[in-house]
Structure formats: structure tokens, C-alpha cells
PDB file of C-alpha atoms in Angstrom:
ATOM      1  CA  MET A   1     -13.594  11.428  -3.760  1.00 56.00           C
ATOM      2  CA  LYS A   2     -17.336  11.976  -4.147  1.00 65.00           C
ATOM      3  CA  TYR A   3     -19.513   9.117  -5.261  1.00 61.00           C
ATOM      4  CA  GLY A   4     -20.754  10.875  -8.396  1.00 66.00           C
ATOM      5  CA  ARG A   5     -17.208  11.486  -9.601  1.00 67.00           C
ATOM      6  CA  ILE A   6     -16.222   7.915  -8.849  1.00 63.00           C
ATOM      7  CA  LYS A   7     -19.176   6.686 -10.919  1.00 60.00           C
ATOM      8  CA  GLY A   8     -18.173   8.900 -13.805  1.00 66.00           C
ATOM      9  CA  ILE A   9     -14.620   7.615 -13.739  1.00 60.00           C
ATOM     10  CA  GLY A  10     -16.021   4.078 -13.641  1.00 59.00           C
ATOM     11  CA  ARG A  11     -18.032   4.733 -16.839  1.00 62.00           C
ATOM     12  CA  ILE A  12     -14.992   6.037 -18.614  1.00 63.00           C
ATOM     13  CA  LEU A  13     -12.849   3.105 -17.563  1.00 59.00           C
ATOM     14  CA  ARG A  14     -15.493   0.650 -18.568  1.00 59.00           C
ATOM     15  CA  GLY A  15     -15.770   2.305 -21.930  1.00 61.00           C
ATOM     16  CA  LEU A  16     -12.042   1.766 -22.326  1.00 56.00           C
ATOM     17  CA  GLN A  17     -12.633  -1.942 -21.640  1.00 59.00           C
ATOM     18  CA  VAL A  18     -10.404  -1.865 -18.543  1.00 60.00           C
ATOM     19  CA  HIS A  19     -12.526  -4.602 -16.949  1.00 58.00           C
ATOM     20  CA  ARG A  20     -11.843  -6.925 -19.887  1.00 60.00           C
ATOM     21  CA  LEU A  21      -8.102  -6.395 -19.590  1.00 56.00           C
ATOM     22  CA  ASN A  22      -8.409  -7.056 -15.898  1.00 64.00           C
ATOM     23  CA  SER A  23     -10.184 -10.348 -16.546  1.00 62.00           C
ATOM     24  CA  VAL A  24      -7.530 -11.465 -18.983  1.00 58.00           C
ATOM     25  CA  PHE A  25      -4.413 -10.645 -16.940  1.00 59.00           C
ATOM     26  CA  SER A  26      -5.562 -11.054 -13.319  1.00 69.00           C
ATOM     27  CA  PRO A  27      -6.263 -14.303 -11.423  1.00 76.00           C
ATOM     28  CA  LYS A  28      -9.448 -16.217 -12.361  1.00 84.00           C
ATOM     29  CA  GLU A  29      -9.880 -17.542  -8.831  1.00 93.00           C
ATOM     30  CA  PHE A  30     -10.289 -14.952  -6.122  1.00 96.00           C
ATOM     31  CA  ILE A  31     -12.359 -13.582  -3.250  1.00 97.00           C
ATOM     32  CA  ARG A  32     -13.655 -10.033  -3.281  1.00 97.00           C
ATOM     33  CA  VAL A  33     -14.676  -8.573   0.106  1.00 98.00           C
ATOM     34  CA  THR A  34     -17.310  -5.871   0.337  1.00 98.00           C
ATOM     35  CA  TYR A  35     -17.814  -3.474   3.230  1.00 98.00           C
ATOM     36  CA  THR A  36     -20.870  -1.451   4.256  1.00 98.00           C
ATOM     37  CA  HIS A  37     -21.585   1.047   7.044  1.00 96.00           C
ATOM     38  CA  GLN A  38     -25.081   2.233   7.912  1.00 96.00           C
ATOM     39  CA  VAL A  39     -28.127   0.979   6.001  1.00 97.00           C
ATOM     40  CA  LEU A  40     -30.817   3.673   5.979  1.00 97.00           C
ATOM     41  CA  LYS A  41     -34.392   2.463   5.825  1.00 96.00           C
ATOM     42  CA  GLU A  42     -35.000   3.962   2.397  1.00 97.00           C
ATOM     43  CA  ASP A  43     -31.909   2.118   1.113  1.00 98.00           C
ATOM     44  CA  GLU A  44     -32.864  -1.341   2.311  1.00 98.00           C
ATOM     45  CA  GLY A  45     -34.548  -2.296  -0.954  1.00 98.00           C
ATOM     46  CA  ASN A  46     -31.532  -1.151  -2.957  1.00 98.00           C
ATOM     47  CA  PHE A  47     -29.138  -2.941  -0.628  1.00 98.00           C
ATOM     48  CA  GLU A  48     -31.105  -6.156  -1.019  1.00 98.00           C
ATOM     49  CA  SER A  49     -30.781  -5.826  -4.821  1.00 98.00           C
ATOM     50  CA  LEU A  50     -27.007  -5.490  -4.447  1.00 97.00           C
ATOM     51  CA  ILE A  51     -26.850  -8.570  -2.235  1.00 98.00           C
ATOM     52  CA  ALA A  52     -29.001 -10.486  -4.729  1.00 97.00           C
ATOM     53  CA  PHE A  53     -26.639  -9.447  -7.540  1.00 96.00           C
ATOM     54  CA  LEU A  54     -23.605 -10.685  -5.602  1.00 96.00           C
ATOM     55  CA  VAL A  55     -25.277 -13.968  -4.833  1.00 96.00           C
ATOM     56  CA  LYS A  56     -26.262 -14.472  -8.452  1.00 95.00           C
ATOM     57  CA  THR A  57     -22.949 -13.545 -10.072  1.00 93.00           C
ATOM     58  CA  ASN A  58     -20.515 -14.945  -7.510  1.00 90.00           C
ATOM     59  CA  GLY A  59     -20.146 -17.676  -4.988  1.00 87.00           C
ATOM     60  CA  THR A  60     -20.665 -16.170  -1.539  1.00 93.00           C
ATOM     61  CA  ILE A  61     -18.228 -17.463   1.056  1.00 96.00           C
ATOM     62  CA  THR A  62     -18.599 -17.716   4.815  1.00 97.00           C
ATOM     63  CA  PRO A  63     -16.124 -16.073   7.192  1.00 98.00           C
ATOM     64  CA  SER A  64     -14.881 -19.475   8.314  1.00 97.00           C
ATOM     65  CA  LYS A  65     -14.277 -20.726   4.784  1.00 97.00           C
ATOM     66  CA  PHE A  66     -12.618 -17.447   3.885  1.00 98.00           C
ATOM     67  CA  PHE A  67      -9.922 -17.819   6.496  1.00 97.00           C
ATOM     68  CA  LYS A  68      -9.547 -21.546   5.856  1.00 97.00           C
ATOM     69  CA  THR A  69      -9.020 -20.703   2.139  1.00 97.00           C
ATOM     70  CA  LEU A  70      -6.335 -18.136   2.957  1.00 96.00           C
ATOM     71  CA  ARG A  71      -4.606 -20.744   5.146  1.00 96.00           C
ATOM     72  CA  ARG A  72      -4.796 -23.179   2.193  1.00 96.00           C
ATOM     73  CA  GLU A  73      -6.881 -25.612   4.241  1.00 97.00           C
ATOM     74  CA  GLU A  74      -9.602 -25.408   1.579  1.00 95.00           C
ATOM     75  CA  PRO A  75      -9.206 -24.871  -2.155  1.00 95.00           C
ATOM     76  CA  LEU A  76      -9.917 -21.550  -3.800  1.00 95.00           C
ATOM     77  CA  ALA A  77     -12.191 -22.015  -6.808  1.00 92.00           C
ATOM     78  CA  GLY A  78     -13.872 -19.504  -9.056  1.00 93.00           C
ATOM     79  CA  LYS A  79     -15.246 -16.083  -8.080  1.00 93.00           C
ATOM     80  CA  ASN A  80     -16.254 -15.570  -4.479  1.00 96.00           C
ATOM     81  CA  VAL A  81     -17.571 -12.710  -2.358  1.00 97.00           C
ATOM     82  CA  LEU A  82     -17.413 -12.114   1.396  1.00 98.00           C
ATOM     83  CA  VAL A  83     -19.694  -9.452   2.906  1.00 98.00           C
ATOM     84  CA  THR A  84     -18.515  -7.310   5.830  1.00 98.00           C
ATOM     85  CA  PHE A  85     -19.871  -4.400   7.896  1.00 98.00           C
ATOM     86  CA  ASP A  86     -17.958  -1.767   9.781  1.00 98.00           C
ATOM     87  CA  ASP A  87     -18.725   0.189  12.987  1.00 98.00           C
ATOM     88  CA  GLY A  88     -21.296  -1.995  14.683  1.00 98.00           C
ATOM     89  CA  LEU A  89     -24.378   0.044  13.885  1.00 98.00           C
ATOM     90  CA  ILE A  90     -27.801  -1.402  14.663  1.00 98.00           C
ATOM     91  CA  SER A  91     -28.860  -0.692  11.057  1.00 98.00           C
ATOM     92  CA  SER A  92     -26.217  -3.208   9.977  1.00 98.00           C
ATOM     93  CA  TYR A  93     -27.656  -5.720  12.400  1.00 98.00           C
ATOM     94  CA  ARG A  94     -31.125  -5.213  10.919  1.00 98.00           C
ATOM     95  CA  ALA A  95     -29.800  -5.541   7.383  1.00 98.00           C
ATOM     96  CA  ILE A  96     -28.118  -8.820   8.291  1.00 98.00           C
ATOM     97  CA  LYS A  97     -31.269 -10.185  10.011  1.00 98.00           C
ATOM     98  CA  ASN A  98     -33.745  -8.974   7.360  1.00 97.00           C
ATOM     99  CA  ILE A  99     -31.742  -9.174   4.129  1.00 98.00           C
ATOM    100  CA  LEU A 100     -28.686 -11.405   4.341  1.00 98.00           C
ATOM    101  CA  SER A 101     -30.652 -14.117   6.069  1.00 97.00           C
ATOM    102  CA  LYS A 102     -32.919 -14.411   3.062  1.00 97.00           C
ATOM    103  CA  TYR A 103     -29.950 -15.352   0.930  1.00 97.00           C
ATOM    104  CA  ASP A 104     -28.133 -17.405   3.586  1.00 97.00           C
ATOM    105  CA  VAL A 105     -25.179 -15.015   3.440  1.00 98.00           C
ATOM    106  CA  LYS A 106     -22.853 -14.919   6.444  1.00 98.00           C
ATOM    107  CA  ALA A 107     -20.915 -11.750   7.178  1.00 98.00           C
ATOM    108  CA  ILE A 108     -18.019 -10.354   9.168  1.00 98.00           C
ATOM    109  CA  LEU A 109     -18.586  -7.394  11.467  1.00 98.00           C
ATOM    110  CA  PHE A 110     -15.735  -5.154  12.427  1.00 98.00           C
ATOM    111  CA  VAL A 111     -16.698  -3.228  15.527  1.00 98.00           C
ATOM    112  CA  PRO A 112     -15.018  -0.586  17.700  1.00 98.00           C
ATOM    113  CA  THR A 113     -15.438  -2.201  21.074  1.00 98.00           C
ATOM    114  CA  GLN A 114     -16.245   1.040  22.920  1.00 98.00           C
ATOM    115  CA  ILE A 115     -19.779   0.645  21.548  1.00 98.00           C
ATOM    116  CA  LEU A 116     -20.284  -2.034  24.224  1.00 98.00           C
ATOM    117  CA  GLU A 117     -19.881   0.686  26.861  1.00 98.00           C
ATOM    118  CA  LEU A 118     -22.469   3.045  25.442  1.00 98.00           C
ATOM    119  CA  LYS A 119     -25.675   3.164  27.526  1.00 95.00           C
ATOM    120  CA  THR A 120     -27.974   5.781  26.002  1.00 97.00           C
ATOM    121  CA  SER A 121     -28.901   6.960  22.542  1.00 97.00           C
ATOM    122  CA  GLU A 122     -27.234  10.247  23.345  1.00 97.00           C
ATOM    123  CA  ASP A 123     -24.024   8.422  24.130  1.00 97.00           C
ATOM    124  CA  MET A 124     -24.310   6.602  20.861  1.00 98.00           C
ATOM    125  CA  LYS A 125     -25.016   9.798  18.936  1.00 98.00           C
ATOM    126  CA  ARG A 126     -22.022  11.555  20.413  1.00 98.00           C
ATOM    127  CA  PHE A 127     -19.775   8.559  19.749  1.00 98.00           C
ATOM    128  CA  ALA A 128     -20.896   8.126  16.142  1.00 98.00           C
ATOM    129  CA  TRP A 129     -20.606  11.857  15.350  1.00 98.00           C
ATOM    130  CA  GLN A 130     -17.179  12.386  16.940  1.00 98.00           C
ATOM    131  CA  ASN A 131     -15.568   8.975  16.585  1.00 98.00           C
ATOM    132  CA  LEU A 132     -17.134   7.308  13.540  1.00 98.00           C
ATOM    133  CA  ASN A 133     -17.510  10.479  11.523  1.00 97.00           C
ATOM    134  CA  PHE A 134     -14.526  12.371  12.983  1.00 97.00           C
ATOM    135  CA  LYS A 135     -16.620  15.500  13.513  1.00 97.00           C
ATOM    136  CA  GLU A 136     -16.334  18.065  16.319  1.00 95.00           C
ATOM    137  CA  GLY A 137     -19.093  19.360  18.592  1.00 94.00           C
ATOM    138  CA  GLN A 138     -22.655  18.097  18.740  1.00 95.00           C
ATOM    139  CA  ALA A 139     -24.354  16.118  16.012  1.00 96.00           C
ATOM    140  CA  PRO A 140     -26.948  18.075  13.972  1.00 96.00           C
ATOM    141  CA  LYS A 141     -30.666  17.282  14.162  1.00 93.00           C
ATOM    142  CA  THR A 142     -30.406  15.757  10.727  1.00 95.00           C
ATOM    143  CA  PHE A 143     -28.207  12.976  12.108  1.00 97.00           C
ATOM    144  CA  ARG A 144     -30.494   9.973  11.942  1.00 96.00           C
ATOM    145  CA  GLU A 145     -30.831   6.994  14.250  1.00 96.00           C
ATOM    146  CA  GLU A 146     -29.648   4.569  11.565  1.00 95.00           C
ATOM    147  CA  GLU A 147     -26.378   6.529  11.507  1.00 97.00           C
ATOM    148  CA  TYR A 148     -25.661   6.370  15.237  1.00 98.00           C
ATOM    149  CA  LEU A 149     -27.531   3.677  17.116  1.00 98.00           C
ATOM    150  CA  THR A 150     -25.061   0.888  17.849  1.00 98.00           C
ATOM    151  CA  MET A 151     -25.264  -2.781  18.689  1.00 98.00           C
ATOM    152  CA  GLY A 152     -24.760  -4.139  22.190  1.00 98.00           C
ATOM    153  CA  LYS A 153     -23.677  -7.469  23.544  1.00 98.00           C
ATOM    154  CA  LYS A 154     -27.043  -9.033  22.855  1.00 98.00           C
ATOM    155  CA  GLU A 155     -26.929  -8.304  19.121  1.00 98.00           C
ATOM    156  CA  ILE A 156     -23.294  -9.302  18.713  1.00 98.00           C
ATOM    157  CA  LEU A 157     -23.857 -12.635  20.502  1.00 98.00           C
ATOM    158  CA  ASP A 158     -26.965 -13.232  18.424  1.00 98.00           C
ATOM    159  CA  LEU A 159     -25.086 -12.731  15.140  1.00 98.00           C
ATOM    160  CA  GLN A 160     -22.247 -14.990  16.210  1.00 98.00           C
ATOM    161  CA  LYS A 161     -24.822 -17.687  17.080  1.00 97.00           C
ATOM    162  CA  GLU A 162     -26.172 -17.453  13.547  1.00 97.00           C
ATOM    163  CA  GLY A 163     -22.773 -18.044  11.955  1.00 97.00           C
ATOM    164  CA  HIS A 164     -21.557 -14.488  11.458  1.00 98.00           C
ATOM    165  CA  ALA A 165     -18.144 -13.374  12.769  1.00 98.00           C
ATOM    166  CA  VAL A 166     -17.142 -10.327  14.811  1.00 98.00           C
ATOM    167  CA  PHE A 167     -13.647  -8.855  14.952  1.00 98.00           C
ATOM    168  CA  PRO A 168     -12.037  -5.630  16.233  1.00 98.00           C
ATOM    169  CA  HIS A 169     -12.102  -2.301  14.520  1.00 98.00           C
ATOM    170  CA  THR A 170      -9.919  -0.630  17.232  1.00 98.00           C
ATOM    171  CA  HIS A 171     -11.532   0.341  20.578  1.00 98.00           C
ATOM    172  CA  THR A 172     -12.653   3.942  19.855  1.00 98.00           C
ATOM    173  CA  HIS A 173     -12.429   3.887  16.029  1.00 98.00           C
ATOM    174  CA  LYS A 174      -9.175   5.741  16.131  1.00 98.00           C
ATOM    175  CA  ARG A 175      -7.116   6.243  12.951  1.00 98.00           C
ATOM    176  CA  LEU A 176      -3.889   4.352  13.142  1.00 97.00           C
ATOM    177  CA  ILE A 177      -1.909   7.400  12.082  1.00 97.00           C
ATOM    178  CA  ASP A 178      -3.040   9.048  15.354  1.00 97.00           C
ATOM    179  CA  ILE A 179      -1.666   6.226  17.498  1.00 97.00           C
ATOM    180  CA  LYS A 180       1.844   7.409  18.470  1.00 96.00           C
ATOM    181  CA  ASP A 181       2.622   5.840  21.830  1.00 97.00           C
ATOM    182  CA  GLU A 182       2.553   2.380  23.375  1.00 97.00           C
ATOM    183  CA  GLN A 183      -0.245   3.081  25.811  1.00 98.00           C
ATOM    184  CA  THR A 184      -2.575   4.185  22.978  1.00 98.00           C
ATOM    185  CA  ALA A 185      -1.553   1.214  20.842  1.00 98.00           C
ATOM    186  CA  LEU A 186      -2.399  -1.161  23.657  1.00 98.00           C
ATOM    187  CA  GLU A 187      -5.733   0.600  24.198  1.00 98.00           C
ATOM    188  CA  GLU A 188      -6.750   0.597  20.522  1.00 98.00           C
ATOM    189  CA  ILE A 189      -5.189  -2.577  19.123  1.00 98.00           C
ATOM    190  CA  VAL A 190      -4.721  -5.060  21.989  1.00 98.00           C
ATOM    191  CA  LYS A 191      -7.595  -4.164  24.304  1.00 98.00           C
ATOM    192  CA  PRO A 192     -10.450  -4.730  21.722  1.00 98.00           C
ATOM    193  CA  LYS A 193      -9.077  -8.218  21.009  1.00 98.00           C
ATOM    194  CA  LYS A 194      -9.292  -9.104  24.693  1.00 98.00           C
ATOM    195  CA  ILE A 195     -12.808  -7.637  25.010  1.00 98.00           C
ATOM    196  CA  LEU A 196     -14.213  -9.622  22.111  1.00 98.00           C
ATOM    197  CA  GLN A 197     -12.422 -12.818  22.996  1.00 98.00           C
ATOM    198  CA  GLU A 198     -13.912 -12.704  26.464  1.00 98.00           C
ATOM    199  CA  LEU A 199     -17.392 -11.924  25.132  1.00 98.00           C
ATOM    200  CA  LEU A 200     -17.492 -14.381  22.253  1.00 98.00           C
ATOM    201  CA  GLN A 201     -15.120 -17.084  23.503  1.00 97.00           C
ATOM    202  CA  SER A 202     -13.618 -17.184  20.035  1.00 96.00           C
ATOM    203  CA  PRO A 203     -10.123 -16.418  18.623  1.00 94.00           C
ATOM    204  CA  MET A 204      -9.720 -12.874  17.449  1.00 97.00           C
ATOM    205  CA  ASP A 205      -7.154 -13.117  14.670  1.00 97.00           C
ATOM    206  CA  ALA A 206      -8.516 -10.503  12.211  1.00 98.00           C
ATOM    207  CA  PHE A 207      -8.656  -6.727  12.322  1.00 98.00           C
ATOM    208  CA  ALA A 208      -9.852  -3.916  10.089  1.00 98.00           C
ATOM    209  CA  PHE A 209      -8.442  -0.440  10.612  1.00 97.00           C
ATOM    210  CA  PRO A 210     -10.724   2.625  10.547  1.00 98.00           C
ATOM    211  CA  VAL A 211     -11.009   4.492   7.225  1.00 97.00           C
ATOM    212  CA  GLY A 212      -8.847   1.782   5.775  1.00 96.00           C
ATOM    213  CA  THR A 213      -6.664   3.725   3.297  1.00 96.00           C
ATOM    214  CA  GLU A 214      -2.939   4.324   3.037  1.00 95.00           C
ATOM    215  CA  ARG A 215      -3.500   7.859   4.268  1.00 95.00           C
ATOM    216  CA  VAL A 216      -4.372   6.849   7.809  1.00 96.00           C
ATOM    217  CA  VAL A 217      -1.586   4.432   8.750  1.00 95.00           C
ATOM    218  CA  SER A 218       1.999   4.567   9.950  1.00 90.00           C
ATOM    219  CA  ASP A 219       4.670   1.958  10.593  1.00 92.00           C
ATOM    220  CA  PHE A 220       4.405   2.563  14.362  1.00 95.00           C
ATOM    221  CA  CYS A 221       1.284   0.355  14.639  1.00 95.00           C
ATOM    222  CA  PHE A 222       2.355  -2.448  12.365  1.00 95.00           C
ATOM    223  CA  PRO A 223       4.366  -4.423  14.949  1.00 95.00           C
ATOM    224  CA  TYR A 224       1.357  -4.402  17.280  1.00 96.00           C
ATOM    225  CA  LEU A 225      -0.946  -5.588  14.516  1.00 97.00           C
ATOM    226  CA  LYS A 226       1.407  -8.379  13.522  1.00 95.00           C
ATOM    227  CA  HIS A 227       1.837  -9.531  17.106  1.00 96.00           C
ATOM    228  CA  GLU A 228      -1.889  -9.638  17.841  1.00 97.00           C
ATOM    229  CA  TYR A 229      -3.531 -10.537  14.543  1.00 98.00           C
ATOM    230  CA  ARG A 230      -3.022 -12.852  11.619  1.00 97.00           C
ATOM    231  CA  TYR A 231      -5.134 -10.816   9.110  1.00 98.00           C
ATOM    232  CA  CYS A 232      -5.636  -7.151   8.500  1.00 98.00           C
ATOM    233  CA  PHE A 233      -8.298  -5.680   6.224  1.00 98.00           C
ATOM    234  CA  SER A 234      -7.987  -2.380   4.381  1.00 97.00           C
ATOM    235  CA  ALA A 235     -10.648  -0.406   2.546  1.00 97.00           C
ATOM    236  CA  LEU A 236      -8.779  -0.601  -0.775  1.00 96.00           C
ATOM    237  CA  ALA A 237     -10.570  -2.516  -3.512  1.00 95.00           C
ATOM    238  CA  GLY A 238      -9.255  -5.541  -5.299  1.00 94.00           C
ATOM    239  CA  LYS A 239      -9.079  -9.325  -5.598  1.00 95.00           C
ATOM    240  CA  ASN A 240      -7.869 -11.429  -2.729  1.00 97.00           C
ATOM    241  CA  THR A 241      -5.981 -14.533  -3.845  1.00 96.00           C
ATOM    242  CA  LEU A 242      -3.740 -17.070  -2.167  1.00 95.00           C
ATOM    243  CA  GLU A 243      -0.844 -14.708  -2.929  1.00 94.00           C
ATOM    244  CA  THR A 244      -2.358 -11.695  -1.226  1.00 96.00           C
ATOM    245  CA  LEU A 245      -0.378 -10.783   1.867  1.00 95.00           C
ATOM    246  CA  PRO A 246      -2.578 -11.389   4.975  1.00 96.00           C
ATOM    247  CA  TYR A 247      -2.028  -7.918   6.409  1.00 96.00           C
ATOM    248  CA  PHE A 248      -3.058  -6.179   3.223  1.00 97.00           C
ATOM    249  CA  LEU A 249      -6.423  -7.741   2.374  1.00 98.00           C
ATOM    250  CA  HIS A 250      -8.602  -5.824  -0.107  1.00 98.00           C
ATOM    251  CA  ARG A 251     -12.157  -4.696   0.482  1.00 98.00           C
ATOM    252  CA  ASP A 252     -14.587  -3.049  -1.935  1.00 96.00           C
ATOM    253  CA  CYS A 253     -16.813  -0.310  -0.633  1.00 96.00           C
ATOM    254  CA  MET A 254     -20.494  -1.118  -1.123  1.00 97.00           C
ATOM    255  CA  ASN A 255     -22.632   1.601   0.504  1.00 96.00           C
ATOM    256  CA  ALA A 256     -26.272   0.696   0.738  1.00 97.00           C
ATOM    257  CA  ASP A 257     -27.251   3.448  -1.663  1.00 96.00           C
ATOM    258  CA  TYR A 258     -24.777   2.541  -4.410  1.00 95.00           C
ATOM    259  CA  ASP A 259     -26.335   1.668  -7.698  1.00 93.00           C
ATOM    260  CA  LEU A 260     -25.945  -1.630  -9.455  1.00 94.00           C
ATOM    261  CA  GLU A 261     -23.820  -0.155 -12.277  1.00 90.00           C
ATOM    262  CA  HIS A 262     -21.130   1.020  -9.834  1.00 90.00           C
ATOM    263  CA  VAL A 263     -21.108  -2.211  -7.796  1.00 93.00           C
ATOM    264  CA  ARG A 264     -20.796  -4.213 -11.077  1.00 90.00           C
ATOM    265  CA  ASN A 265     -17.841  -2.043 -12.096  1.00 89.00           C
ATOM    266  CA  MET A 266     -16.213  -2.616  -8.741  1.00 89.00           C
ATOM    267  CA  GLN A 267     -16.814  -6.363  -8.851  1.00 91.00           C
ATOM    268  CA  GLU A 268     -15.451  -6.669 -12.385  1.00 88.00           C
ATOM    269  CA  GLY A 269     -12.225  -4.896 -11.476  1.00 88.00           C
ATOM    270  CA  VAL A 270     -12.663  -1.615 -13.257  1.00 86.00           C
ATOM    271  CA  PHE A 271     -10.874   0.227 -10.490  1.00 87.00           C
ATOM    272  CA  ASP A 272      -8.361  -2.456  -9.478  1.00 89.00           C
ATOM    273  CA  ALA A 273      -5.271  -1.004 -11.130  1.00 85.00           C
ATOM    274  CA  TYR A 274      -5.751   2.280  -9.195  1.00 87.00           C
ATOM    275  CA  TYR A 275      -6.170   0.437  -5.898  1.00 90.00           C
ATOM    276  CA  GLN A 276      -3.166  -1.753  -6.537  1.00 90.00           C
ATOM    277  CA  TYR A 277      -1.176   1.491  -6.605  1.00 91.00           C
ATOM    278  CA  LYS A 278      -2.773   2.533  -3.316  1.00 92.00           C
ATOM    279  CA  ILE A 279      -2.137  -0.816  -1.639  1.00 95.00           C
ATOM    280  CA  SER A 280       1.543  -0.545  -2.611  1.00 94.00           C
ATOM    281  CA  ARG A 281       1.624   2.837  -0.768  1.00 94.00           C
ATOM    282  CA  LEU A 282      -0.083   1.211   2.200  1.00 95.00           C
ATOM    283  CA  LYS A 283       2.596  -1.516   2.351  1.00 93.00           C
ATOM    284  CA  ALA A 284       5.328   1.134   2.170  1.00 93.00           C
ATOM    285  CA  LYS A 285       3.793   3.095   5.031  1.00 90.00           C
ATOM    286  CA  PHE A 286       3.405   0.015   7.230  1.00 89.00           C
ATOM    287  CA  GLY A 287       6.983  -1.019   6.564  1.00 73.00           C
ATOM    288  CA  ASN A 288       8.641  -4.474   6.616  1.00 55.00           C
ATOM    289  CA  HIS A 289       5.542  -5.870   4.948  1.00 48.00           C
ATOM    290  CA  GLU A 290       7.258  -8.856   3.401  1.00 48.00           C
ATOM    291  CA  GLN A 291       7.872 -10.345   6.856  1.00 46.00           C
ATOM    292  CA  GLN A 292       4.759 -12.363   7.622  1.00 44.00           C
ATOM    293  CA  SER A 293       3.834 -13.828  11.004  1.00 42.00           C
TER     294      SER A 293
END
């Protein structure tokens, strides 16, 4: 669904006071998780205003505290936000260094580990166009560096040193629905865990699947995910509470060019009822979702 249409729906739902109903009937203590992809240079100022809004209106939470809270090792209190980035683009690295650092916000990065094998900008452009954007052929001249230049080991190690966390996003950014045999499952789900564990010398117990909706999954991959990971992140908006199943964690899309009105609607739960329906479909497609590891 196009952004303009989503914004329009958000205005209608807000006019119907859906967010107030959500605040009355949904949990008061929760963690919302945002996710962002590329941050174009002209959007950096806007993205900083979104981060400033989140910091002002919520308690930002570190990756470490997020997982400790889910494990009930630390209490969940009030409204909290965790910031994440997908795909391992260098523009995300710059946004973290130049913007998040100003507000002492620590993020999670979900990266397709094949980016660590890319050597040239042409390799990165081809990978981003075909794998991240699911397009065929060569990328057009309008495809900008911020959309395809990826991080390497140096940047990932640097972010980990500063308190950010890095977890797998498959190996080649493959949609789970396209994984139909054991060899591919091992390549896309198990291999990236081993790569990042070796690089970062840190447990890899979280995973975010590409695209992140109920349309791109199947029950074939779920046993591999459950065997390898303790947590799985979707791209379906909503509140994460202590009752949220760990393989169906919500994330709110926060593109760098989104306006404050839309992000406020998302944060206040205007769209939550719709995404609860979608998360129920995701659970059904994964199968056996009540059995937790």
C-alpha cells in the first residue's frame, strides 16, 4: 500500500478516535520497535526530528535491555521504543553515527550477511537492486549510493563496540516463502548466524525475516527458525508486551522520509487493530506457533 494512502487511512482512523480506544483497552506498558532502511541525505534532518520525537515521548530502550525485559529479567515499565535498521546499508551506519549518537539511542541492525562478501560498489549496486529490492536486470542510473552501498566488517564491528546489536536478516535477503528445501534453509537461516557469531563473538539469538509480512512466509522455515533463534521480528506494527510470542515480535515501519503525523499515528496505535489481524495470519502460516522454545 502506498504511503499517501496509508497516511489518509491514518487520518480517518484518528478522526474516529481509534487511538483513544487503543489506549483504553490495550496494555499500558509496552515496547514498540521501529525499523528503517536507507536514509537519504535529504531526509537526514527529517529522520532526526522523528528520533527526537521518539526520545521525547517514549523511553528509548537498548537492545540488551529489550531482550532482558522479554526474558523477564528486568521489569517492563511505561512506554518504550527500540530502534532497528534493516539491510546493512552504509546510510544506516551514518544515520546511527550522526543522529542516534546525539540522543544516546542504541539500535539493532538486521543484516543479510552476503553484504560482507561484496567487494565493489558495482557488486553492492547489483545486490541491492536484485536482492534488497527484488528487481530484475541492471539498476537504473537513478539508483543512488545511499540505496545500495553496504556496510562491511569494519562498520559492523564499530557499531557493536558502541553498544548497538547486529543480527541476521538471512544470508542473501531471501523471502522465506521462497525457501523450499533443506539446503536453502541452511544457507539462509543457519549460515548467517554462524557468520555473525564468528565475526562478533556474540550470541545470535534474534532474526528478522525480509519483507516481514504474512505474505512472505511458510511453515517450512519455522522449525529452522525455532531451532536456531529465540526471537523473530516481523514488519507488522504493534505493541510488544511480556505476553507477545517471541517469534512474532511487532515492528513499526519508520522510513526516513515519513512525516511526524504518520509516525505519531503509528506510535499511538492507530493501525494496531489491522496489524493484529495480519499477525494472526502470520502465526497461522508459520504453524504450531503456540509451541515456544
